[in-house]
PDB file of C-alpha atoms in Angstrom:
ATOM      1  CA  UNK A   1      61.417 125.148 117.740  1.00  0.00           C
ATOM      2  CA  UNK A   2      64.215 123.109 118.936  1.00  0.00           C
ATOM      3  CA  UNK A   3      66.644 124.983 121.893  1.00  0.00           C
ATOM      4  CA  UNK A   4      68.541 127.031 120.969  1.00  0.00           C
ATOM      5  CA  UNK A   5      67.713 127.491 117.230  1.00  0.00           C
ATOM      6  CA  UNK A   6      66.195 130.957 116.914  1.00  0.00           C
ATOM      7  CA  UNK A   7      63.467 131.830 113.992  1.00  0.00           C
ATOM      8  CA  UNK A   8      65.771 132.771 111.425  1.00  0.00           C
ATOM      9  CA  UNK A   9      67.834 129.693 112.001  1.00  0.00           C
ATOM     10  CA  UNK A  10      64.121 127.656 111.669  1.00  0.00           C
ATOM     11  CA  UNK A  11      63.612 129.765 108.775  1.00  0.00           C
ATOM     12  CA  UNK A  12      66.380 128.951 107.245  1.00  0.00           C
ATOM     13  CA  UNK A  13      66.769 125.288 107.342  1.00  0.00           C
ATOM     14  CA  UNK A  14      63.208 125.322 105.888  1.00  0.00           C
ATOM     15  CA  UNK A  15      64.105 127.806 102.921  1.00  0.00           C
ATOM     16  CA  UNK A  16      67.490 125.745 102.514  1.00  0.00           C
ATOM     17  CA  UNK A  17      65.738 122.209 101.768  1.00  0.00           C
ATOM     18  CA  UNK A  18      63.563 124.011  98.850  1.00  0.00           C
ATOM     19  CA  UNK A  19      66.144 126.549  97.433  1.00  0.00           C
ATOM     20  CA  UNK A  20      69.468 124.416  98.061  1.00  0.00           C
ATOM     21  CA  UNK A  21      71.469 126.712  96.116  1.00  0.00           C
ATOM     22  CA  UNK A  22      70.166 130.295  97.342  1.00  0.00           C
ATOM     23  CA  UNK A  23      71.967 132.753  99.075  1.00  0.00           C
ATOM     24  CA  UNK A  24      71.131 133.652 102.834  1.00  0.00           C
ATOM     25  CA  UNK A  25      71.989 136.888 104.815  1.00  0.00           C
ATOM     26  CA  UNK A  26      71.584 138.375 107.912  1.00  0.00           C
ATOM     27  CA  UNK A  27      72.743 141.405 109.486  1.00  0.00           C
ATOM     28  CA  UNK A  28      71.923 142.892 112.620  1.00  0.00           C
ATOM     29  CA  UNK A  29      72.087 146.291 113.920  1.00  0.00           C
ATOM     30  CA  UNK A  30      71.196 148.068 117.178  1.00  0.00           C
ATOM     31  CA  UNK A  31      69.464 150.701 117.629  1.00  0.00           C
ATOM     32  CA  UNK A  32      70.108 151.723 121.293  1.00  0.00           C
ATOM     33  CA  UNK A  33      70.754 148.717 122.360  1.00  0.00           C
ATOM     34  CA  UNK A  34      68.087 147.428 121.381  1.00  0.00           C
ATOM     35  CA  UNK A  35      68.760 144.167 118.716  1.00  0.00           C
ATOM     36  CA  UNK A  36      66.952 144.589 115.194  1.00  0.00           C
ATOM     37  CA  UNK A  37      67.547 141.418 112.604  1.00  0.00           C
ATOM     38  CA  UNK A  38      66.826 141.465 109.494  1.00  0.00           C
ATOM     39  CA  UNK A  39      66.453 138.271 107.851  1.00  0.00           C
ATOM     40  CA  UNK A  40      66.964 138.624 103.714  1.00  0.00           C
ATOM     41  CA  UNK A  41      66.193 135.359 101.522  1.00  0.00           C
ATOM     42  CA  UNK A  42      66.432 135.353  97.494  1.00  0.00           C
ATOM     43  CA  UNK A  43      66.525 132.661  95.062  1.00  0.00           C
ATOM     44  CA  UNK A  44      69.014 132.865  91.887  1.00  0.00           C
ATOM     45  CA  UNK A  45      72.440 134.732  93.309  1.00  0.00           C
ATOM     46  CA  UNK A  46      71.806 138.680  92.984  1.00  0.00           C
ATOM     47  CA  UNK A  47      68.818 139.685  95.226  1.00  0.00           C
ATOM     48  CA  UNK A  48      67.270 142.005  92.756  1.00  0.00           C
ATOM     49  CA  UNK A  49      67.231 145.168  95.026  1.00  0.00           C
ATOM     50  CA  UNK A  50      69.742 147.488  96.803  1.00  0.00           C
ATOM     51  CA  UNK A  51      70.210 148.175 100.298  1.00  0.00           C
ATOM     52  CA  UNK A  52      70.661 150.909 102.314  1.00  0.00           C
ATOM     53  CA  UNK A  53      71.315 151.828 106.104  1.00  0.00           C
ATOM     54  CA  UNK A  54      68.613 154.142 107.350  1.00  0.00           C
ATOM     55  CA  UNK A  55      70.028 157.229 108.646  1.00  0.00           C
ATOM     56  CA  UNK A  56      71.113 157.170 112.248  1.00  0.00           C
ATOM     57  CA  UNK A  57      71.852 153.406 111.186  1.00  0.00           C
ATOM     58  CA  UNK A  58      68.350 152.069 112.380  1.00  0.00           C
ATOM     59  CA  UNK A  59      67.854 149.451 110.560  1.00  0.00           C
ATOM     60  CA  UNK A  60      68.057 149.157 106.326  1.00  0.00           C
ATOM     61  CA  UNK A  61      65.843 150.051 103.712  1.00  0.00           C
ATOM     62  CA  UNK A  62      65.624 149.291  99.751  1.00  0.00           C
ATOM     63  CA  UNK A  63      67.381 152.165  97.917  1.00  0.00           C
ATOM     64  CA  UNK A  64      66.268 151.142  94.157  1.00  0.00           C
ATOM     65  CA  UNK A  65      65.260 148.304  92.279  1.00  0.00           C
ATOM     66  CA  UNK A  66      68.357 146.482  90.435  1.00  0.00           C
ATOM     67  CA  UNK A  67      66.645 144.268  88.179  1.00  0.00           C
ATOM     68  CA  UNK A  68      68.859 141.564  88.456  1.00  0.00           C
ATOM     69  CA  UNK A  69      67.740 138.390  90.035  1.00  0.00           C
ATOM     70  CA  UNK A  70      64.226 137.966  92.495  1.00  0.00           C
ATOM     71  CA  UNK A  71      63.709 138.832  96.068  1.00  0.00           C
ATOM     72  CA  UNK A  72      61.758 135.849  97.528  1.00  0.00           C
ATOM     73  CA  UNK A  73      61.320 137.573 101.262  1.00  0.00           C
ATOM     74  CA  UNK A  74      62.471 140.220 103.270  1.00  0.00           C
ATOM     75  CA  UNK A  75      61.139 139.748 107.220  1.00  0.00           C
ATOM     76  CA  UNK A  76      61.969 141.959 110.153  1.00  0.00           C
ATOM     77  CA  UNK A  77      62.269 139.839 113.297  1.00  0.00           C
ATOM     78  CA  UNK A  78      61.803 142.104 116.399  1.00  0.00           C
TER      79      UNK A  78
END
């Protein structure tokens, strides 16, 4: 891993050359000052499941299965 890049960055470059038109998102929350990231990576524009903050806001969780579109990954870097 190169300095500086982190694993999601690594992640995504990889993901990027093989799904060039995908849609990436990350969103980080803290949970007591501790940093969780989640790292969320579908194929084909909707992601195919809704999200939800966990209550006390630690962290997200799926809420219900849309349907639409196909989640390739979800990964919880610690």
């Amino acid at each position: 891993m190169a300095t500086g890049q982190t694993w999601i960055d690594e992640q995504a470059a990889e993901y990027a050359d093989l799904v060039n038109d995908s849609s990436f998102s990350s969103v980080t929350g803290y949970v007591e000052d501790d940093p969780t990231e989640y790292q969320l990576i579908w194929e084909g524009g909707d992601l195919g499941v809704a999200l939800t903050t966990n209550p006390g806001g630690a962290g997200v969780s799926v809420s219900r299965i849309t349907g639409k579109g196909f989640p390739h990954g979800i990964k919880n870097v610690v």
